[in-house]
mmCIF file of C-alpha atoms in Angstrom:
data_model
loop_
_atom_site.group_PDB
_atom_site.id
_atom_site.type_symbol
_atom_site.label_atom_id
_atom_site.label_comp_id
_atom_site.label_asym_id
_atom_site.label_seq_id
_atom_site.Cartn_x
_atom_site.Cartn_y
_atom_site.Cartn_z
ATOM 1 C CA MET A 182 65.321 77.783 61.863
ATOM 2 C CA SER A 183 68.804 76.263 62.870
ATOM 3 C CA ALA A 184 70.464 74.158 60.349
ATOM 4 C CA GLN A 185 70.622 70.707 60.927
ATOM 5 C CA VAL A 186 73.975 68.859 60.723
ATOM 6 C CA SER A 187 74.327 65.266 59.469
ATOM 7 C CA SER A 188 75.730 62.491 61.453
ATOM 8 C CA ILE A 189 78.818 62.347 59.108
ATOM 9 C CA ASP A 190 79.715 65.977 59.610
ATOM 10 C CA GLU A 191 79.423 65.830 63.566
ATOM 11 C CA LEU A 192 82.721 66.167 65.337
ATOM 12 C CA LYS A 193 83.572 62.751 66.974
ATOM 13 C CA THR A 194 84.487 62.964 70.206
ATOM 14 C CA THR A 195 84.925 59.321 71.436
ATOM 15 C CA PRO A 196 88.582 58.365 72.173
ATOM 16 C CA TRP A 197 89.353 56.403 69.000
ATOM 17 C CA SER A 198 87.574 58.763 66.481
ATOM 18 C CA GLY A 199 88.776 61.484 64.092
ATOM 19 C CA GLY A 200 87.827 64.467 66.041
ATOM 20 C CA LYS A 201 90.382 64.083 69.040
ATOM 21 C CA SER A 202 93.866 62.485 69.198
ATOM 22 C CA PRO A 203 93.603 58.997 70.737
ATOM 23 C CA PHE A 204 96.718 59.442 72.495
ATOM 24 C CA ASN A 205 96.514 63.284 73.211
ATOM 25 C CA VAL A 206 100.187 63.579 72.720
ATOM 26 C CA GLU A 207 101.917 67.032 71.946
ATOM 27 C CA TYR A 208 103.059 67.287 68.207
ATOM 28 C CA GLY A 209 106.596 68.047 69.309
ATOM 29 C CA LYS A 210 107.007 65.132 71.795
ATOM 30 C CA MET A 211 105.636 62.758 69.233
ATOM 31 C CA MET A 212 108.265 64.054 66.623
ATOM 32 C CA MET A 213 110.894 63.315 69.203
ATOM 33 C CA TRP A 214 109.624 59.757 69.651
ATOM 34 C CA PHE A 215 109.871 59.100 66.003
ATOM 35 C CA PHE A 216 113.387 60.496 65.869
ATOM 36 C CA LEU A 217 114.529 58.411 68.740
ATOM 37 C CA LEU A 218 112.882 55.363 67.057
ATOM 38 C CA SER A 219 114.805 55.982 63.850
ATOM 39 C CA ASP A 220 117.967 56.600 65.839
ATOM 40 C CA ALA A 221 117.577 53.458 67.819
ATOM 41 C CA PHE A 222 117.386 51.509 64.428
ATOM 42 C CA THR A 223 120.730 53.139 63.607
ATOM 43 C CA PHE A 224 122.567 51.973 67.004
ATOM 44 C CA SER A 225 120.861 48.577 66.662
ATOM 45 C CA SER A 226 122.491 48.031 63.211
ATOM 46 C CA LEU A 227 125.773 49.022 64.513
ATOM 47 C CA LEU A 228 125.585 46.836 67.391
ATOM 48 C CA ILE A 229 124.257 43.874 65.638
ATOM 49 C CA ALA A 230 127.098 44.228 63.017
ATOM 50 C CA TYR A 231 129.695 44.228 66.091
ATOM 51 C CA GLY A 232 127.639 41.107 67.591
ATOM 52 C CA ALA A 233 127.893 39.252 64.473
ATOM 53 C CA LEU A 234 131.584 39.911 64.048
ATOM 54 C CA ARG A 235 132.313 39.056 67.730
ATOM 55 C CA PHE A 236 130.558 35.717 67.655
ATOM 56 C CA SER A 237 131.603 34.511 64.331
ATOM 57 C CA ALA A 238 135.266 34.919 65.117
ATOM 58 C CA HIS A 239 137.096 32.019 66.589
ATOM 59 C CA THR A 240 138.957 34.519 68.856
ATOM 60 C CA TRP A 241 138.512 38.018 70.061
ATOM 61 C CA PRO A 242 140.622 40.446 72.140
ATOM 62 C CA MET A 243 139.363 40.463 75.760
ATOM 63 C CA ALA A 244 137.917 43.685 77.034
ATOM 64 C CA ASP A 245 139.204 43.050 80.610
ATOM 65 C CA LEU A 246 142.717 42.956 79.264
ATOM 66 C CA ILE A 247 142.310 46.103 77.054
ATOM 67 C CA PHE A 248 140.652 48.503 79.489
ATOM 68 C CA GLN A 249 142.745 48.043 82.343
ATOM 69 C CA SER A 250 143.834 51.694 83.058
ATOM 70 C CA VAL A 251 142.650 54.595 84.579
ATOM 71 C CA PRO A 252 144.093 57.479 82.431
ATOM 72 C CA GLY A 253 146.432 59.689 84.240
ATOM 73 C CA MET A 254 146.506 57.560 87.442
ATOM 74 C CA ILE A 255 146.903 53.609 86.830
ATOM 75 C CA ASP A 256 148.264 52.064 83.698
ATOM 76 C CA HIS A 257 147.188 48.575 84.401
ATOM 77 C CA GLY A 258 145.567 46.448 86.929
ATOM 78 C CA ALA A 259 142.197 48.274 87.177
ATOM 79 C CA PRO A 260 139.975 46.542 84.679
ATOM 80 C CA LEU A 261 136.939 48.312 83.709
ATOM 81 C CA VAL A 262 137.114 50.661 86.703
ATOM 82 C CA PHE A 263 137.426 53.793 84.368
ATOM 83 C CA VAL A 264 134.366 53.049 82.098
ATOM 84 C CA GLY A 265 132.514 52.156 85.349
ATOM 85 C CA ILE A 266 133.059 55.778 86.431
ATOM 86 C CA MET A 267 132.001 56.870 83.137
ATOM 87 C CA THR A 268 128.882 54.921 83.194
ATOM 88 C CA PHE A 269 128.148 56.265 86.744
ATOM 89 C CA ILE A 270 128.728 59.912 85.581
ATOM 90 C CA LEU A 271 126.269 59.396 82.689
ATOM 91 C CA ILE A 272 123.599 57.945 84.823
ATOM 92 C CA LEU A 273 123.805 60.658 87.381
ATOM 93 C CA SER A 274 123.278 63.184 84.565
ATOM 94 C CA SER A 275 120.011 61.192 83.693
ATOM 95 C CA VAL A 276 118.971 61.561 87.224
ATOM 96 C CA THR A 277 119.501 65.513 87.167
ATOM 97 C CA MET A 278 117.514 65.519 84.041
ATOM 98 C CA VAL A 279 114.554 63.882 85.576
ATOM 99 C CA LEU A 280 114.740 66.387 88.361
ATOM 100 C CA ALA A 281 114.728 69.404 85.769
ATOM 101 C CA VAL A 282 111.783 67.828 84.247
ATOM 102 C CA GLU A 283 110.000 67.422 87.489
ATOM 103 C CA ALA A 284 110.726 71.237 88.591
ATOM 104 C CA GLY A 285 109.604 72.239 84.973
ATOM 105 C CA HIS A 286 106.195 70.470 85.947
ATOM 106 C CA ARG A 287 106.066 72.654 89.016
ATOM 107 C CA ASN A 288 107.108 75.739 87.080
ATOM 108 C CA ALA A 289 110.172 76.037 89.365
ATOM 109 C CA LYS A 290 112.513 78.190 87.162
ATOM 110 C CA LYS A 291 115.359 78.308 89.463
ATOM 111 C CA GLU A 292 115.364 74.723 89.892
ATOM 112 C CA VAL A 293 115.003 73.864 86.414
ATOM 113 C CA VAL A 294 118.371 75.968 85.671
ATOM 114 C CA TRP A 295 120.274 74.291 88.341
ATOM 115 C CA TRP A 296 119.418 70.958 87.342
ATOM 116 C CA MET A 297 120.038 71.594 83.684
ATOM 117 C CA ILE A 298 123.344 73.194 84.514
ATOM 118 C CA ALA A 299 124.377 69.787 86.553
ATOM 119 C CA THR A 300 123.191 67.709 83.493
ATOM 120 C CA VAL A 301 125.225 69.789 81.158
ATOM 121 C CA ILE A 302 128.399 69.443 83.661
ATOM 122 C CA GLY A 303 127.645 65.611 83.679
ATOM 123 C CA GLY A 304 127.679 65.416 79.803
ATOM 124 C CA PHE A 305 131.063 67.432 79.859
ATOM 125 C CA MET A 306 132.632 65.044 82.267
ATOM 126 C CA PHE A 307 131.553 62.084 80.451
ATOM 127 C CA LEU A 308 132.934 63.519 77.036
ATOM 128 C CA GLY A 309 136.130 64.419 78.884
ATOM 129 C CA CYS A 310 136.449 60.773 80.333
ATOM 130 C CA GLN A 311 135.827 59.318 76.682
ATOM 131 C CA ALA A 312 138.486 61.744 75.243
ATOM 132 C CA LEU A 313 140.989 60.358 77.919
ATOM 133 C CA GLU A 314 139.981 56.705 77.138
ATOM 134 C CA TRP A 315 140.365 57.451 73.313
ATOM 135 C CA SER A 316 143.732 59.072 74.004
ATOM 136 C CA HIS A 317 145.012 56.064 75.951
ATOM 137 C CA LEU A 318 143.871 53.701 73.485
ATOM 138 C CA HIS A 319 145.603 55.698 70.616
ATOM 139 C CA HIS A 320 148.908 55.764 72.700
ATOM 140 C CA GLU A 321 148.449 52.106 73.011
ATOM 141 C CA GLY A 322 148.345 51.654 69.222
ATOM 142 C CA PHE A 323 144.794 51.204 68.723
ATOM 143 C CA TRP A 324 142.995 53.428 66.184
ATOM 144 C CA TRP A 325 140.806 53.080 62.795
ATOM 145 C CA GLY A 326 143.002 50.953 60.592
ATOM 146 C CA SER A 327 145.731 50.553 63.288
ATOM 147 C CA ILE A 328 146.523 47.983 65.942
ATOM 148 C CA PRO A 329 149.481 47.442 68.366
ATOM 149 C CA HIS A 330 152.300 45.484 66.996
ATOM 150 C CA GLU A 331 152.357 43.292 70.061
ATOM 151 C CA LEU A 332 149.023 41.817 70.695
ATOM 152 C CA GLY A 333 149.609 38.912 73.124
ATOM 153 C CA GLU A 334 148.682 40.702 76.231
ATOM 154 C CA TYR A 335 145.110 41.357 74.908
ATOM 155 C CA PHE A 336 144.259 37.601 74.318
ATOM 156 C CA LYS A 337 144.125 34.717 76.928
ATOM 157 C CA SER A 338 146.983 32.611 75.191
ATOM 158 C CA GLU A 339 149.239 32.917 72.405
ATOM 159 C CA LYS A 340 147.518 30.591 70.194
ATOM 160 C CA ASP A 341 144.513 33.068 70.231
ATOM 161 C CA ILE A 342 146.023 35.936 68.964
ATOM 162 C CA SER A 343 144.251 37.380 65.867
ATOM 163 C CA ALA A 344 145.239 40.478 64.191
ATOM 164 C CA VAL A 345 142.083 40.582 62.048
ATOM 165 C CA SER A 346 139.812 40.367 65.152
ATOM 166 C CA THR A 347 141.651 42.916 66.899
ATOM 167 C CA GLN A 348 141.445 45.186 63.843
ATOM 168 C CA GLN A 349 137.789 44.525 63.648
ATOM 169 C CA PHE A 350 137.326 45.435 67.428
ATOM 170 C CA ALA A 351 139.220 48.636 67.167
ATOM 171 C CA ASN A 352 137.333 49.797 63.905
ATOM 172 C CA LEU A 353 133.969 49.162 65.499
ATOM 173 C CA PHE A 354 134.798 50.425 69.020
ATOM 174 C CA PHE A 355 135.765 53.877 67.776
ATOM 175 C CA THR A 356 132.981 54.052 65.487
ATOM 176 C CA ILE A 357 130.301 53.249 67.919
ATOM 177 C CA THR A 358 131.514 54.886 70.885
ATOM 178 C CA GLY A 359 132.419 57.770 68.759
ATOM 179 C CA PHE A 360 129.068 57.956 67.250
ATOM 180 C CA HIS A 361 127.429 57.733 70.730
ATOM 181 C CA GLY A 362 129.785 60.468 71.992
ATOM 182 C CA PHE A 363 128.639 62.666 69.250
ATOM 183 C CA HIS A 364 125.232 62.317 70.336
ATOM 184 C CA VAL A 365 126.053 63.322 73.958
ATOM 185 C CA PHE A 366 127.872 66.199 72.588
ATOM 186 C CA SER A 367 124.917 67.159 70.531
ATOM 187 C CA GLY A 368 122.936 66.591 73.789
ATOM 188 C CA VAL A 369 125.035 68.930 75.842
ATOM 189 C CA VAL A 370 124.829 71.929 73.226
ATOM 190 C CA ILE A 371 121.020 71.215 72.988
ATOM 191 C CA ASN A 372 120.847 71.370 76.758
ATOM 192 C CA ILE A 373 122.928 74.624 77.113
ATOM 193 C CA ILE A 374 120.608 76.280 74.526
ATOM 194 C CA ILE A 375 117.472 75.180 76.410
ATOM 195 C CA THR A 376 119.143 76.348 79.767
ATOM 196 C CA ILE A 377 119.735 79.743 78.166
ATOM 197 C CA ASN A 378 116.085 79.885 77.132
ATOM 198 C CA VAL A 379 114.769 79.028 80.742
ATOM 199 C CA LEU A 380 117.181 81.886 81.891
ATOM 200 C CA ALA A 381 115.457 84.161 79.410
ATOM 201 C CA GLY A 382 112.111 83.300 80.573
ATOM 202 C CA THR A 383 111.001 81.891 77.188
ATOM 203 C CA TYR A 384 109.220 78.840 78.843
ATOM 204 C CA GLU A 385 107.780 80.912 81.839
ATOM 205 C CA LYS A 386 106.081 83.115 79.442
ATOM 206 C CA ARG A 387 104.580 80.391 77.511
ATOM 207 C CA GLY A 388 103.436 78.944 80.744
ATOM 208 C CA SER A 389 104.893 75.496 80.185
ATOM 209 C CA TYR A 390 108.365 73.737 80.404
ATOM 210 C CA LEU A 391 107.334 70.883 78.046
ATOM 211 C CA MET A 392 110.546 71.598 75.988
ATOM 212 C CA ILE A 393 112.539 70.290 79.006
ATOM 213 C CA GLU A 394 110.559 66.990 78.711
ATOM 214 C CA LYS A 395 111.358 66.819 75.059
ATOM 215 C CA VAL A 396 115.271 67.104 75.438
ATOM 216 C CA GLY A 397 114.856 64.929 78.391
ATOM 217 C CA LEU A 398 113.513 62.092 76.133
ATOM 218 C CA TYR A 399 116.807 62.637 73.865
ATOM 219 C CA TRP A 400 119.206 62.547 77.029
ATOM 220 C CA HIS A 401 117.465 59.336 78.542
ATOM 221 C CA PHE A 402 117.731 57.841 75.233
ATOM 222 C CA VAL A 403 121.489 58.544 74.922
ATOM 223 C CA ASP A 404 122.189 57.107 78.200
ATOM 224 C CA LEU A 405 120.111 53.857 77.543
ATOM 225 C CA VAL A 406 122.010 53.424 74.523
ATOM 226 C CA TRP A 407 125.249 53.637 76.543
ATOM 227 C CA VAL A 408 124.051 50.920 78.696
ATOM 228 C CA PHE A 409 124.133 48.561 75.582
ATOM 229 C CA VAL A 410 127.281 49.791 74.080
ATOM 230 C CA PHE A 411 128.803 49.186 77.640
ATOM 231 C CA THR A 412 127.388 45.597 77.630
ATOM 232 C CA PHE A 413 128.528 44.868 74.161
ATOM 233 C CA PHE A 414 132.264 46.306 74.291
ATOM 234 C CA TYR A 415 133.190 45.977 77.984
ATOM 235 C CA LEU A 416 131.139 43.078 79.270
ATOM 236 C CA VAL A 417 130.466 40.409 76.699
#
C-alpha cells in the first residue's frame, strides 16, 4: 500500500514556487552579482561626493587644462588624448573578455586561454598608462594634500583660481582613480589565476567554463565604472 503524500509536502515545480529557483541562477554567479551591487554603492558614494563638491564650488580646475599631456611624448597641447587611449585599451580588454566567455561556452580551451591572456595584457597596459599619468601629475605638483604653487594655467581666468577647489580635485582624483586602479589590478590577478586553471584543465574536467563568465562579470563592471570615472573627472 503506497503512502499518500499530502499536498503541503509535495515538491512544487511551478516557476514561482519553493521547489525550484525562479531564476535558475547558479549560486556563484548570484553571489558575484551581490558583490558587484555592493561595490557599485561604494563607487557611487565616491562619485556623488565628488559631484557634490564639484557643483557646489564657485570655481573648479578645468580638466582639459590639467590633462594636456601624453607622458613621455607631449607635454602640452593634447587635451584628453592620453586618457582616451587608456579608455580604448580598457574597453578593448572588455571585448576580449566577451570572446573568452563565448569560447568557454563552446568548450574551446585554446581560444579561452588566448583571449584571457589578451585581457590580462590589456589590464596591465591600462595600469601602466595610469601609473604614467599619476607620475606626470605628481611631477606637476598634484598629490594627496599637495597642489602646484602656480595654479593659473589650470583655470579659465586669474579671478577663478581657487587653491581649495584644486586640492579637493587632487584628493578625490587620486582616491577614486586609485580605488578603481586597485579593482583593475585585482581583476588582472584573478584573470591570471583563472587562466592558469584553464591551462591546467580544471574547467575542462568540470565540463563547464562558468568561472570565466563569473570573472567576466567583474571585469565588465570595472570597465563600466571607468566610463563614469572618465565622465566625472575628464569630461564634466
